[in-house]
Amino acid sequence: GVLPEDVRRRIHAVRSGRRTDLQFERRLEGLSPAAMEAFAEELQQLQTLRVLDLDDNDLGGPGGEAVIHAISHLHNLEYLYLNHCDLTSRRGIHVARAVSTLRGLKWLWVTENGLDDDCVAALSGAVRELPVLEYLQ
């Protein structure tokens, strides 16, 4: 497959029920757009996922939009880390749309992305409706 072995192993651990978290800090760097698309397809099927750490990955580039869209399918997600992900303001708007569907989201980190005021407003509006959100940074 197009996904690195360590990424496939981590996905399998969630799929098999051994884990409910994915720690991918810096692990997606350098993946081709096709590999990012493959990762997104796998990610959106992980319905038991509770924690997703994508810190320090380029989600502003090719394939990033598919990953962000996949996040919107993770209805049991409670903690989402998207710090230093090179999110453009346009991509940040996609993040706002994705998280607005995550009714169980408790914590959302999106620091160090250079998001503009429109994006911050969209994120604030999206999370305002989340019933259990405790922390946004």
MMTF fields as JSON, N, C-alpha, C and O atoms, coordinates in Angstrom:
{
  "mmtfVersion": "1.0.0",
  "mmtfProducer": "UNKNOWN",
  "numBonds": 547,
  "numAtoms": 548,
  "numGroups": 137,
  "numChains": 1,
  "numModels": 1,
  "chainsPerModel": [1],
  "groupsPerChain": [137],
  "chainIdList": ["A"],
  "bondAtomList": [4, 2, 8, 6, 12, 10, 16, 14, 20, 18, 24, 22, 28, 26, 32, 30, 36, 34, 40, 38, 44, 42, 48, 46, 52, 50, 56, 54, 60, 58, 64, 62, 68, 66, 72, 70, 76, 74, 80, 78, 84, 82, 88, 86, 92, 90, 96, 94, 100, 98, 104, 102, 108, 106, 112, 110, 116, 114, 120, 118, 124, 122, 128, 126, 132, 130, 136, 134, 140, 138, 144, 142, 148, 146, 152, 150, 156, 154, 160, 158, 164, 162, 168, 166, 172, 170, 176, 174, 180, 178, 184, 182, 188, 186, 192, 190, 196, 194, 200, 198, 204, 202, 208, 206, 212, 210, 216, 214, 220, 218, 224, 222, 228, 226, 232, 230, 236, 234, 240, 238, 244, 242, 248, 246, 252, 250, 256, 254, 260, 258, 264, 262, 268, 266, 272, 270, 276, 274, 280, 278, 284, 282, 288, 286, 292, 290, 296, 294, 300, 298, 304, 302, 308, 306, 312, 310, 316, 314, 320, 318, 324, 322, 328, 326, 332, 330, 336, 334, 340, 338, 344, 342, 348, 346, 352, 350, 356, 354, 360, 358, 364, 362, 368, 366, 372, 370, 376, 374, 380, 378, 384, 382, 388, 386, 392, 390, 396, 394, 400, 398, 404, 402, 408, 406, 412, 410, 416, 414, 420, 418, 424, 422, 428, 426, 432, 430, 436, 434, 440, 438, 444, 442, 448, 446, 452, 450, 456, 454, 460, 458, 464, 462, 468, 466, 472, 470, 476, 474, 480, 478, 484, 482, 488, 486, 492, 490, 496, 494, 500, 498, 504, 502, 508, 506, 512, 510, 516, 514, 520, 518, 524, 522, 528, 526, 532, 530, 536, 534, 540, 538, 544, 542],
  "bondOrderList": [1, 1, 1, 1, 1, 1, 1, 1, 1, 1, 1, 1, 1, 1, 1, 1, 1, 1, 1, 1, 1, 1, 1, 1, 1, 1, 1, 1, 1, 1, 1, 1, 1, 1, 1, 1, 1, 1, 1, 1, 1, 1, 1, 1, 1, 1, 1, 1, 1, 1, 1, 1, 1, 1, 1, 1, 1, 1, 1, 1, 1, 1, 1, 1, 1, 1, 1, 1, 1, 1, 1, 1, 1, 1, 1, 1, 1, 1, 1, 1, 1, 1, 1, 1, 1, 1, 1, 1, 1, 1, 1, 1, 1, 1, 1, 1, 1, 1, 1, 1, 1, 1, 1, 1, 1, 1, 1, 1, 1, 1, 1, 1, 1, 1, 1, 1, 1, 1, 1, 1, 1, 1, 1, 1, 1, 1, 1, 1, 1, 1, 1, 1, 1, 1, 1, 1],
  "groupList": [{"groupName": "GLY", "atomNameList": ["N", "CA", "C", "O"], "elementList": ["N", "C", "C", "O"], "formalChargeList": [0, 0, 0, 0], "bondAtomList": [1, 0, 2, 1, 3, 2], "bondOrderList": [1, 1, 2], "singleLetterCode": "G", "chemCompType": "PEPTIDE LINKING"}, {"groupName": "VAL", "atomNameList": ["N", "CA", "C", "O"], "elementList": ["N", "C", "C", "O"], "formalChargeList": [0, 0, 0, 0], "bondAtomList": [1, 0, 2, 1, 3, 2], "bondOrderList": [1, 1, 2], "singleLetterCode": "V", "chemCompType": "L-PEPTIDE LINKING"}, {"groupName": "LEU", "atomNameList": ["N", "CA", "C", "O"], "elementList": ["N", "C", "C", "O"], "formalChargeList": [0, 0, 0, 0], "bondAtomList": [1, 0, 2, 1, 3, 2], "bondOrderList": [1, 1, 2], "singleLetterCode": "L", "chemCompType": "L-PEPTIDE LINKING"}, {"groupName": "PRO", "atomNameList": ["N", "CA", "C", "O"], "elementList": ["N", "C", "C", "O"], "formalChargeList": [0, 0, 0, 0], "bondAtomList": [1, 0, 2, 1, 3, 2], "bondOrderList": [1, 1, 2], "singleLetterCode": "P", "chemCompType": "L-PEPTIDE LINKING"}, {"groupName": "GLU", "atomNameList": ["N", "CA", "C", "O"], "elementList": ["N", "C", "C", "O"], "formalChargeList": [0, 0, 0, 0], "bondAtomList": [1, 0, 2, 1, 3, 2], "bondOrderList": [1, 1, 2], "singleLetterCode": "E", "chemCompType": "L-PEPTIDE LINKING"}, {"groupName": "ASP", "atomNameList": ["N", "CA", "C", "O"], "elementList": ["N", "C", "C", "O"], "formalChargeList": [0, 0, 0, 0], "bondAtomList": [1, 0, 2, 1, 3, 2], "bondOrderList": [1, 1, 2], "singleLetterCode": "D", "chemCompType": "L-PEPTIDE LINKING"}, {"groupName": "ARG", "atomNameList": ["N", "CA", "C", "O"], "elementList": ["N", "C", "C", "O"], "formalChargeList": [0, 0, 0, 0], "bondAtomList": [1, 0, 2, 1, 3, 2], "bondOrderList": [1, 1, 2], "singleLetterCode": "R", "chemCompType": "L-PEPTIDE LINKING"}, {"groupName": "ILE", "atomNameList": ["N", "CA", "C", "O"], "elementList": ["N", "C", "C", "O"], "formalChargeList": [0, 0, 0, 0], "bondAtomList": [1, 0, 2, 1, 3, 2], "bondOrderList": [1, 1, 2], "singleLetterCode": "I", "chemCompType": "L-PEPTIDE LINKING"}, {"groupName": "HIS", "atomNameList": ["N", "CA", "C", "O"], "elementList": ["N", "C", "C", "O"], "formalChargeList": [0, 0, 0, 0], "bondAtomList": [1, 0, 2, 1, 3, 2], "bondOrderList": [1, 1, 2], "singleLetterCode": "H", "chemCompType": "L-PEPTIDE LINKING"}, {"groupName": "ALA", "atomNameList": ["N", "CA", "C", "O"], "elementList": ["N", "C", "C", "O"], "formalChargeList": [0, 0, 0, 0], "bondAtomList": [1, 0, 2, 1, 3, 2], "bondOrderList": [1, 1, 2], "singleLetterCode": "A", "chemCompType": "L-PEPTIDE LINKING"}, {"groupName": "SER", "atomNameList": ["N", "CA", "C", "O"], "elementList": ["N", "C", "C", "O"], "formalChargeList": [0, 0, 0, 0], "bondAtomList": [1, 0, 2, 1, 3, 2], "bondOrderList": [1, 1, 2], "singleLetterCode": "S", "chemCompType": "L-PEPTIDE LINKING"}, {"groupName": "THR", "atomNameList": ["N", "CA", "C", "O"], "elementList": ["N", "C", "C", "O"], "formalChargeList": [0, 0, 0, 0], "bondAtomList": [1, 0, 2, 1, 3, 2], "bondOrderList": [1, 1, 2], "singleLetterCode": "T", "chemCompType": "L-PEPTIDE LINKING"}, {"groupName": "GLN", "atomNameList": ["N", "CA", "C", "O"], "elementList": ["N", "C", "C", "O"], "formalChargeList": [0, 0, 0, 0], "bondAtomList": [1, 0, 2, 1, 3, 2], "bondOrderList": [1, 1, 2], "singleLetterCode": "Q", "chemCompType": "L-PEPTIDE LINKING"}, {"groupName": "PHE", "atomNameList": ["N", "CA", "C", "O"], "elementList": ["N", "C", "C", "O"], "formalChargeList": [0, 0, 0, 0], "bondAtomList": [1, 0, 2, 1, 3, 2], "bondOrderList": [1, 1, 2], "singleLetterCode": "F", "chemCompType": "L-PEPTIDE LINKING"}, {"groupName": "MET", "atomNameList": ["N", "CA", "C", "O"], "elementList": ["N", "C", "C", "O"], "formalChargeList": [0, 0, 0, 0], "bondAtomList": [1, 0, 2, 1, 3, 2], "bondOrderList": [1, 1, 2], "singleLetterCode": "M", "chemCompType": "L-PEPTIDE LINKING"}, {"groupName": "ASN", "atomNameList": ["N", "CA", "C", "O"], "elementList": ["N", "C", "C", "O"], "formalChargeList": [0, 0, 0, 0], "bondAtomList": [1, 0, 2, 1, 3, 2], "bondOrderList": [1, 1, 2], "singleLetterCode": "N", "chemCompType": "L-PEPTIDE LINKING"}, {"groupName": "TYR", "atomNameList": ["N", "CA", "C", "O"], "elementList": ["N", "C", "C", "O"], "formalChargeList": [0, 0, 0, 0], "bondAtomList": [1, 0, 2, 1, 3, 2], "bondOrderList": [1, 1, 2], "singleLetterCode": "Y", "chemCompType": "L-PEPTIDE LINKING"}, {"groupName": "CYS", "atomNameList": ["N", "CA", "C", "O"], "elementList": ["N", "C", "C", "O"], "formalChargeList": [0, 0, 0, 0], "bondAtomList": [1, 0, 2, 1, 3, 2], "bondOrderList": [1, 1, 2], "singleLetterCode": "C", "chemCompType": "L-PEPTIDE LINKING"}, {"groupName": "LYS", "atomNameList": ["N", "CA", "C", "O"], "elementList": ["N", "C", "C", "O"], "formalChargeList": [0, 0, 0, 0], "bondAtomList": [1, 0, 2, 1, 3, 2], "bondOrderList": [1, 1, 2], "singleLetterCode": "K", "chemCompType": "L-PEPTIDE LINKING"}, {"groupName": "TRP", "atomNameList": ["N", "CA", "C", "O"], "elementList": ["N", "C", "C", "O"], "formalChargeList": [0, 0, 0, 0], "bondAtomList": [1, 0, 2, 1, 3, 2], "bondOrderList": [1, 1, 2], "singleLetterCode": "W", "chemCompType": "L-PEPTIDE LINKING"}],
  "groupTypeList": [0, 1, 2, 3, 4, 5, 1, 6, 6, 6, 7, 8, 9, 1, 6, 10, 0, 6, 6, 11, 5, 2, 12, 13, 4, 6, 6, 2, 4, 0, 2, 10, 3, 9, 9, 14, 4, 9, 13, 9, 4, 4, 2, 12, 12, 2, 12, 11, 2, 6, 1, 2, 5, 2, 5, 5, 15, 5, 2, 0, 0, 3, 0, 0, 4, 9, 1, 7, 8, 9, 7, 10, 8, 2, 8, 15, 2, 4, 16, 2, 16, 2, 15, 8, 17, 5, 2, 11, 10, 6, 6, 0, 7, 8, 1, 9, 6, 9, 1, 10, 11, 2, 6, 0, 2, 18, 19, 2, 19, 1, 11, 4, 15, 0, 2, 5, 5, 5, 17, 1, 9, 9, 2, 10, 0, 9, 1, 6, 4, 2, 3, 1, 2, 4, 16, 2, 12],
  "groupIdList": [1, 2, 3, 4, 5, 6, 7, 8, 9, 10, 11, 12, 13, 14, 15, 16, 17, 18, 19, 20, 21, 22, 23, 24, 25, 26, 27, 28, 29, 30, 31, 32, 33, 34, 35, 36, 37, 38, 39, 40, 41, 42, 43, 44, 45, 46, 47, 48, 49, 50, 51, 52, 53, 54, 55, 56, 57, 58, 59, 60, 61, 62, 63, 64, 65, 66, 67, 68, 69, 70, 71, 72, 73, 74, 75, 76, 77, 78, 79, 80, 81, 82, 83, 84, 85, 86, 87, 88, 89, 90, 91, 92, 93, 94, 95, 96, 97, 98, 99, 100, 101, 102, 103, 104, 105, 106, 107, 108, 109, 110, 111, 112, 113, 114, 115, 116, 117, 118, 119, 120, 121, 122, 123, 124, 125, 126, 127, 128, 129, 130, 131, 132, 133, 134, 135, 136, 137],
  "secStructList": [7, 7, 1, 7, 2, 2, 2, 2, 2, 2, 2, 2, 2, 2, 2, 6, 6, 1, 7, 1, 3, 3, 3, 7, 6, 6, 6, 6, 6, 6, 7, 7, 2, 2, 2, 2, 2, 2, 2, 2, 2, 2, 2, 6, 6, 7, 6, 6, 7, 7, 3, 3, 3, 7, 6, 6, 7, 7, 7, 1, 1, 6, 6, 2, 2, 2, 2, 2, 2, 2, 2, 6, 6, 7, 6, 6, 7, 7, 3, 3, 3, 7, 6, 6, 7, 7, 7, 7, 2, 2, 2, 2, 2, 2, 2, 2, 2, 2, 2, 6, 6, 7, 6, 6, 7, 7, 3, 3, 3, 7, 7, 1, 1, 7, 7, 7, 2, 2, 2, 2, 2, 2, 2, 2, 2, 2, 2, 2, 6, 7, 6, 6, 7, 7, 3, 3, 7],
  "xCoordList": [0.807, 0.0, 0.847, 2.071, 0.201, 0.895, 1.174, 1.932, 0.571, 0.794, 2.004, 2.203, 2.816, 3.946, 3.463, 2.345, 4.31, 3.962, 3.541, 2.571, 4.249, 3.881, 2.501, 1.781, 2.12, 0.781, -0.259, -1.285, -0.005, -0.943, -1.1, -2.208, -0.001, -0.065, -0.928, -1.733, -0.75, -1.518, -3.016, -3.861, -3.322, -4.722, -5.312, -6.443, -4.557, -5.033, -5.3, -6.26, -4.465, -4.652, -5.983, -6.642, -6.388, -7.688, -8.806, -9.799, -8.641, -9.676, -9.941, -11.084, -8.898, -9.047, -9.525, -9.794, -9.633, -10.147, -9.075, -9.397, -7.804, -6.726, -6.435, -5.893, -6.792, -6.521, -7.722, -8.513, -7.843, -8.871, -8.23, -8.916, -6.896, -6.196, -5.225, -4.716, -4.981, -3.976, -3.057, -3.502, -1.792, -0.783, 0.047, 0.902, -0.208, 0.489, 1.307, 1.51, 1.775, 2.585, 3.786, 4.617, 3.858, 4.928, 4.998, 5.902, 4.122, 4.227, 3.716, 4.028, 2.945, 2.396, 3.235, 2.958, 4.25, 5.1, 5.741, 6.263, 5.696, 6.345, 5.519, 5.966, 4.309, 3.474, 2.969, 2.696, 2.857, 2.333, 0.85, 0.199, 0.308, -1.135, -1.956, -2.993, -1.496, -2.218, -2.198, -3.196, -1.079, -0.987, -1.862, -2.475, -1.923, -2.792, -4.257, -5.036, -4.63, -5.997, -6.283, -7.365, -5.318, -5.488, -5.631, -6.453, -4.829, -4.929, -6.321, -6.928, -6.821, -8.145, -9.229, -10.146, -9.133, -10.122, -10.113, -11.17, -8.923, -8.809, -9.33, -10.067, -8.938, -9.288, -10.789, -11.276, -11.523, -12.957, -13.727, -14.89, -13.096, -13.75, -13.511, -14.066, -12.703, -12.324, -13.324, -13.026, -14.488, -15.585, -15.365, -16.062, -14.413, -14.15, -13.082, -12.761, -12.532, -11.442, -11.913, -12.935, -11.159, -11.488, -10.469, -10.816, -9.21, -8.133, -7.411, -6.994, -7.261, -6.523, -5.531, -5.915, -4.246, -3.169, -2.497, -1.765, -2.756, -2.147, -1.193, -0.879, -0.736, 0.18, 1.376, 1.869, 1.822, 3.043, 2.997, 4.013, 1.843, 1.694, 1.154, 0.429, 1.497, 1.046, -0.345, -0.49, -1.355, -2.727, -3.202, -4.35, -2.329, -2.663, -2.342, -2.794, -1.561, -1.134, -2.04, -3.127, -1.58, -2.372, -2.699, -1.832, -3.928, -4.368, -4.908, -5.656, -4.539, -4.989, -6.488, -7.089, -7.095, -8.543, -9.279, -10.287, -8.785, -9.417, -9.303, -10.239, -8.168, -7.98, -8.945, -9.564, -9.072, -9.991, -11.438, -12.209, -11.803, -13.152, -13.373, -14.453, -12.364, -12.491, -12.769, -13.485, -12.208, -12.419, -13.904, -14.359, -14.654, -16.085, -16.864, -18.003, -16.283, -16.933, -16.619, -17.168, -15.764, -15.301, -16.194, -15.788, -17.381, -18.404, -18.141, -18.829, -17.18, -16.826, -15.575, -15.085, -15.053, -13.831, -14.065, -15.04, -13.139, -13.224, -12.097, -12.286, -10.928, -9.746, -9.122, -8.808, -8.942, -8.387, -7.262, -7.463, -6.087, -4.893, -4.505, -4.149, -4.574, -4.211, -3.256, -3.361, -2.338, -1.369, -0.274, 0.133, 0.185, 1.295, 1.01, 1.883, -0.165, -0.544, -0.583, -1.137, -0.002, 0.034, -1.355, -1.538, -2.321, -3.685, -3.803, -3.48, -4.252, -4.58, -5.933, -6.632, -6.293, -7.6, -8.716, -9.715, -8.552, -9.572, -9.678, -10.777, -8.552, -8.554, -9.082, -9.719, -8.816, -9.353, -10.871, -11.505, -11.46, -12.915, -13.409, -14.46, -12.659, -13.019, -12.952, -13.78, -11.967, -11.871, -13.118, -13.686, -13.547, -14.749, -15.952, -16.73, -16.108, -17.237, -17.123, -18.115, -15.915, -15.712, -16.025, -16.734, -15.506, -15.712, -17.141, -17.574, -17.876, -19.257, -20.126, -21.192, -19.685, -20.443, -20.052, -20.68, -19.03, -18.474, -19.084, -18.489, -20.241, -21.02, -20.353, -20.696, -19.405, -18.729, -17.365, -16.651, -16.987, -15.666, -15.54, -16.356, -14.492, -14.246, -13.128, -13.224, -12.065, -10.91, -10.514, -10.493, -10.2, -9.732, -8.552, -8.659, -7.426, -6.235, -5.963, -5.866, -5.839, -5.528, -4.52, -4.589, -3.596, -2.658, -1.571, -1.331, -0.929, 0.224, -0.091, 0.692, -1.242, -1.632, -1.804, -2.03, -1.702, -1.841, -3.227, -3.367, -4.246, -5.618, -6.065, -5.763, -6.781, -7.239, -8.525, -9.078, -8.982, -10.145, -11.406, -12.198, -11.602, -12.785, -12.781, -13.815, -11.619, -11.502, -11.738, -12.445, -11.154, -11.348, -12.833, -13.356, -13.5, -14.942, -15.719, -16.653, -15.338, -16.012, -15.798, -16.727, -14.58, -14.299, -15.083, -15.658, -15.105, -15.854, -17.328, -17.954, -17.883, -19.29, -19.557, -20.584, -18.638, -18.82, -18.782, -19.594, -17.847, -17.709, -18.729, -18.991, -19.299, -20.307, -21.474, -22.09, -21.773, -22.902, -22.542, -23.415, -21.272, -20.866, -21.187, -20.72, -21.972, -22.506, -21.498, -21.718, -20.394, -19.484, -18.097, -17.186, -17.916, -16.604, -16.147, -16.861, -14.952, -14.39, -13.243, -12.979, -12.556, -11.319, -11.097, -11.199, -10.794, -10.448, -9.245, -9.256, -8.211, -7.019, -6.505, -5.501],
  "yCoordList": [-1.192, 0.0, 1.252, 1.188, 2.373, 3.654, 4.215, 5.175, 3.63, 4.112, 3.433, 2.233, 4.186, 3.581, 2.529, 2.604, 1.571, 0.456, 0.928, 0.406, 1.906, 2.347, 2.986, 2.861, 3.664, 4.256, 3.145, 3.195, 2.158, 1.031, 0.282, -0.117, 0.09, -0.609, 0.158, -0.43, 1.459, 2.277, 2.261, 2.176, 2.343, 2.276, 0.924, 0.844, -0.134, -1.48, -1.63, -2.291, -1.027, -1.115, -0.495, -1.004, 0.592, 1.201, 0.339, 0.08, -0.101, -0.915, -2.198, -2.646, -2.788, -4.055, -3.86, -4.832, -2.591, -2.325, -2.254, -2.07, -2.395, -2.332, -0.909, -0.702, 0.08, 1.482, 2.34, 1.964, 3.494, 4.468, 5.812, 6.83, 5.81, 7.046, 6.819, 5.715, 7.871, 7.858, 9.047, 10.194, 8.77, 9.8, 9.854, 8.999, 10.855, 10.979, 12.255, 12.791, 12.743, 13.952, 13.747, 12.868, 14.552, 14.555, 13.28, 13.172, 12.338, 11.068, 11.119, 10.233, 12.129, 12.206, 13.109, 13.223, 13.745, 14.642, 13.885, 12.785, 14.477, 13.877, 12.844, 12.304, 12.554, 11.588, 12.216, 13.414, 11.408, 11.872, 12.204, 11.742, 13.006, 13.267, 11.969, 11.879, 10.968, 9.686, 8.996, 8.399, 9.07, 8.458, 9.215, 8.603, 10.542, 11.322, 10.955, 10.844, 10.768, 10.348, 8.963, 8.726, 8.054, 6.702, 6.765, 6.054, 7.618, 7.807, 8.321, 7.841, 9.287, 9.854, 8.792, 8.75, 7.934, 6.861, 5.918, 5.508, 5.572, 4.703, 5.416, 4.836, 6.671, 7.444, 7.544, 7.356, 7.832, 8.071, 6.829, 6.926, 5.669, 4.427, 4.076, 3.096, 4.853, 4.534, 5.129, 6.1, 4.544, 5.094, 5.03, 5.717, 4.221, 4.149, 5.139, 5.212, 5.891, 6.812, 7.918, 8.559, 8.137, 9.177, 10.321, 11.461, 10.016, 11.013, 10.957, 9.886, 12.119, 12.199, 13.342, 14.504, 13.0, 13.985, 14.055, 13.147, 15.143, 15.372, 16.571, 17.15, 16.941, 18.072, 17.947, 16.851, 19.089, 19.188, 18.39, 17.846, 18.318, 17.723, 18.791, 19.688, 18.705, 19.683, 19.309, 18.504, 19.902, 19.667, 20.788, 20.788, 21.738, 22.817, 22.457, 23.122, 21.403, 20.988, 19.94, 19.67, 19.342, 18.315, 17.143, 16.65, 16.719, 15.615, 16.055, 15.317, 17.239, 17.72, 17.899, 17.636, 18.347, 18.557, 17.242, 17.207, 16.158, 14.845, 14.392, 13.802, 14.663, 14.285, 15.068, 14.503, 16.351, 17.175, 16.721, 16.664, 16.401, 15.887, 14.58, 14.358, 13.72, 12.441, 12.657, 11.87, 13.714, 14.011, 14.183, 13.829, 14.718, 14.951, 13.651, 13.689, 12.515, 11.212, 10.558, 9.499, 11.152, 10.546, 10.989, 11.802, 10.464, 10.96, 10.664, 11.221, 9.817, 9.572, 10.325, 10.142, 11.175, 11.91, 12.904, 13.656, 12.894, 13.793, 14.817, 15.933, 14.449, 15.312, 15.37, 14.336, 16.582, 16.777, 17.805, 18.94, 17.395, 18.235, 18.556, 17.661, 19.83, 20.279, 21.478, 22.41, 21.45, 22.532, 22.419, 21.32, 23.555, 23.597, 22.728, 21.973, 22.817, 21.969, 22.729, 22.236, 23.917, 24.713, 24.922, 24.924, 25.095, 25.322, 26.729, 27.706, 26.827, 28.129, 28.539, 27.724, 29.78, 30.199, 29.439, 29.086, 29.185, 28.413, 27.002, 26.486, 26.401, 25.058, 25.099, 24.152, 26.189, 26.349, 26.39, 25.904, 26.974, 26.968, 25.531, 25.18, 24.7, 23.277, 22.579, 21.723, 22.952, 22.393, 22.775, 21.939, 24.027, 24.479, 23.637, 23.217, 23.39, 22.552, 21.136, 20.55, 20.589, 19.209, 19.073, 18.148, 19.98, 19.83, 20.136, 19.707, 20.864, 21.184, 19.932, 19.967, 18.83, 17.575, 16.685, 15.651, 17.072, 16.215, 16.566, 17.308, 16.045, 16.422, 16.049, 16.607, 15.114, 14.705, 15.333, 14.98, 16.277, 16.886, 17.715, 18.594, 17.411, 18.113, 19.137, 20.231, 18.795, 19.682, 19.799, 18.807, 21.019, 21.274, 22.231, 23.33, 21.806, 22.638, 22.95, 22.039, 24.24, 24.662, 25.813, 26.692, 25.819, 26.933, 26.878, 25.849, 28.021, 28.154, 27.77, 27.085, 28.218, 27.956, 29.228, 29.15, 30.385, 31.635, 31.859, 32.396, 31.454, 31.593, 33.049, 33.732, 33.513, 34.903, 35.046, 34.062, 36.284, 36.577, 35.86, 35.399, 35.762, 35.06, 33.599, 33.031, 33.006, 31.599, 31.414, 30.495, 32.275, 32.199, 32.358, 31.663, 33.262, 33.462, 32.201, 31.805, 31.573, 30.343, 29.223, 28.486, 29.106, 28.077, 28.354, 27.44, 29.6, 29.959, 29.636, 29.109, 29.95, 29.649, 28.16, 27.701, 27.397, 25.944, 25.291, 24.414, 25.712, 25.045, 25.543, 24.871, 26.706, 27.243, 26.275, 26.213, 25.522, 24.594, 23.211, 22.355, 22.994, 21.678, 21.577, 22.399, 20.59, 20.553, 20.272, 20.689, 19.578, 19.203, 19.816, 19.448, 20.742, 21.337, 22.061, 22.908, 21.718, 22.315, 23.261, 24.195, 23.018, 23.744, 23.962, 23.031, 25.198, 25.549, 26.459, 27.485, 26.08, 26.925, 26.921, 27.571],
  "zCoordList": [0.0, 0.0, 0.0, 0.119, -0.132, -0.172, 1.217, 1.353, 2.249, 3.609, 4.236, 4.049, 4.977, 5.687, 6.687, 7.197, 6.951, 7.837, 9.227, 9.777, 9.812, 11.166, 11.187, 12.178, 10.117, 10.03, 9.93, 10.608, 9.104, 8.976, 10.3, 10.659, 11.023, 12.323, 13.323, 14.045, 13.356, 14.312, 13.977, 14.868, 12.7, 12.275, 12.635, 13.116, 12.405, 12.727, 14.233, 14.627, 15.063, 16.521, 16.932, 17.839, 16.287, 16.588, 16.03, 16.708, 14.797, 14.157, 14.938, 15.021, 15.509, 16.235, 17.672, 18.377, 18.109, 19.45, 20.526, 21.7, 20.151, 21.15, 21.6, 22.686, 20.772, 21.109, 20.713, 19.848, 21.358, 20.967, 20.657, 20.572, 20.485, 20.175, 19.021, 18.828, 18.267, 17.207, 17.435, 17.445, 17.616, 17.802, 16.522, 16.292, 15.701, 14.421, 14.336, 13.247, 15.466, 15.443, 14.516, 14.74, 13.499, 12.486, 11.646, 10.818, 11.807, 11.084, 9.65, 8.855, 9.313, 7.961, 7.056, 5.862, 7.62, 6.832, 5.685, 5.864, 4.521, 3.363, 2.627, 1.614, 3.121, 2.408, 1.107, 1.042, 0.113, -1.167, -1.023, -0.085, -1.95, -1.911, -1.94, -1.282, -2.697, -2.753, -1.397, -0.991, -0.695, 0.634, 1.633, 2.508, 1.507, 2.389, 2.142, 3.089, 0.889, 0.55, 1.136, 1.673, 1.034, 1.584, 3.099, 3.678, 3.745, 5.187, 5.554, 6.511, 4.8, 5.067, 4.95, 5.77, 3.94, 3.775, 4.965, 5.444, 5.443, 6.623, 7.872, 8.67, 8.027, 9.216, 9.414, 10.529, 8.367, 8.532, 8.955, 9.347, 8.88, 9.289, 10.758, 11.254, 11.451, 12.831, 13.821, 14.517, 13.87, 14.663, 16.176, 16.923, 16.64, 18.082, 18.52, 19.706, 17.598, 17.906, 18.837, 18.59, 19.909, 20.877, 20.881, 21.19, 20.537, 20.548, 19.213, 18.772, 18.564, 17.31, 17.403, 17.533, 17.335, 17.396, 16.031, 15.637, 15.321, 14.014, 14.057, 13.017, 15.249, 15.387, 14.444, 14.176, 13.956, 13.151, 11.857, 11.425, 11.247, 9.919, 8.978, 9.409, 7.709, 6.73, 6.222, 5.302, 6.834, 6.379, 5.473, 5.03, 5.196, 4.275, 2.837, 1.905, 2.661, 1.333, 0.729, 1.24, -0.376, -1.064, -0.133, 0.589, -0.161, 0.686, 2.032, 2.674, 2.462, 3.767, 3.857, 4.898, 2.77, 2.787, 3.005, 3.71, 2.408, 2.589, 4.041, 4.583, 4.671, 6.08, 6.961, 7.863, 6.706, 7.503, 7.302, 8.26, 6.077, 5.826, 6.585, 7.133, 6.621, 7.33, 8.814, 9.435, 9.381, 10.801, 11.105, 12.193, 10.164, 10.394, 10.586, 11.05, 10.243, 10.404, 11.747, 12.053, 12.54, 13.79, 14.946, 15.777, 14.993, 15.916, 17.384, 18.24, 17.71, 19.108, 19.532, 20.646, 18.647, 18.942, 20.071, 20.066, 21.051, 22.191, 22.217, 22.701, 21.702, 21.746, 20.359, 19.77, 19.838, 18.508, 18.566, 18.999, 18.129, 18.131, 16.691, 15.925, 16.329, 14.988, 15.067, 14.27, 16.017, 16.171, 15.107, 14.733, 14.635, 13.664, 12.441, 12.012, 11.883, 10.741, 9.419, 8.436, 9.39, 8.161, 7.571, 6.354, 8.452, 7.979, 7.414, 8.091, 6.21, 5.643, 6.214, 6.817, 6.027, 6.524, 5.828, 6.454, 4.533, 3.81, 4.395, 4.594, 4.662, 5.237, 6.669, 7.129, 7.362, 8.711, 8.72, 9.657, 7.67, 7.533, 7.391, 7.928, 6.671, 6.54, 7.901, 8.21, 8.702, 10.053, 10.845, 11.547, 10.736, 11.455, 11.056, 11.913, 9.766, 9.307, 9.856, 10.291, 9.835, 10.298, 11.781, 12.178, 12.609, 14.051, 14.467, 15.537, 13.649, 14.017, 14.112, 14.728, 13.513, 13.553, 14.729, 14.955, 15.473, 16.523, 17.873, 18.656, 18.135, 19.319, 20.636, 21.678, 20.607, 21.836, 22.035, 22.973, 21.149, 21.233, 22.506, 22.78, 23.278, 24.533, 24.402, 24.959, 23.668, 23.544, 22.087, 21.358, 21.662, 20.306, 20.365, 20.908, 19.801, 19.713, 18.252, 17.43, 17.919, 16.548, 16.553, 15.694, 17.498, 17.62, 16.552, 15.921, 16.38, 15.478, 14.034, 13.374, 13.559, 12.182, 11.362, 10.155, 11.983, 11.245, 10.673, 9.575, 11.404, 10.924, 11.027, 12.006, 10.019, 10.034, 10.855, 11.346, 10.99, 11.834, 11.361, 12.183, 10.046, 9.527, 9.926, 10.276, 9.869, 10.24, 11.74, 12.155, 12.532, 13.988, 14.32, 15.191, 13.634, 13.853, 13.46, 14.158, 12.351, 11.912, 12.93, 13.257, 13.42, 14.433, 15.712, 16.302, 16.136, 17.353, 17.197, 18.116, 16.038, 15.782, 15.757, 16.258, 15.174, 15.081, 16.458, 16.755, 17.292, 18.589, 19.604, 20.601, 19.359, 20.284, 20.451, 21.516, 19.399, 19.428, 19.978, 20.126, 20.278, 20.774, 22.26, 23.049, 22.65, 24.017, 25.118, 26.256, 24.826, 25.909, 25.765, 26.508, 24.827, 24.628, 25.889, 26.426, 26.352, 27.548, 27.238, 27.995, 26.114, 25.87, 24.38, 23.581, 24.022, 22.64, 22.694, 23.374, 21.979, 21.901, 20.488, 20.194]
}
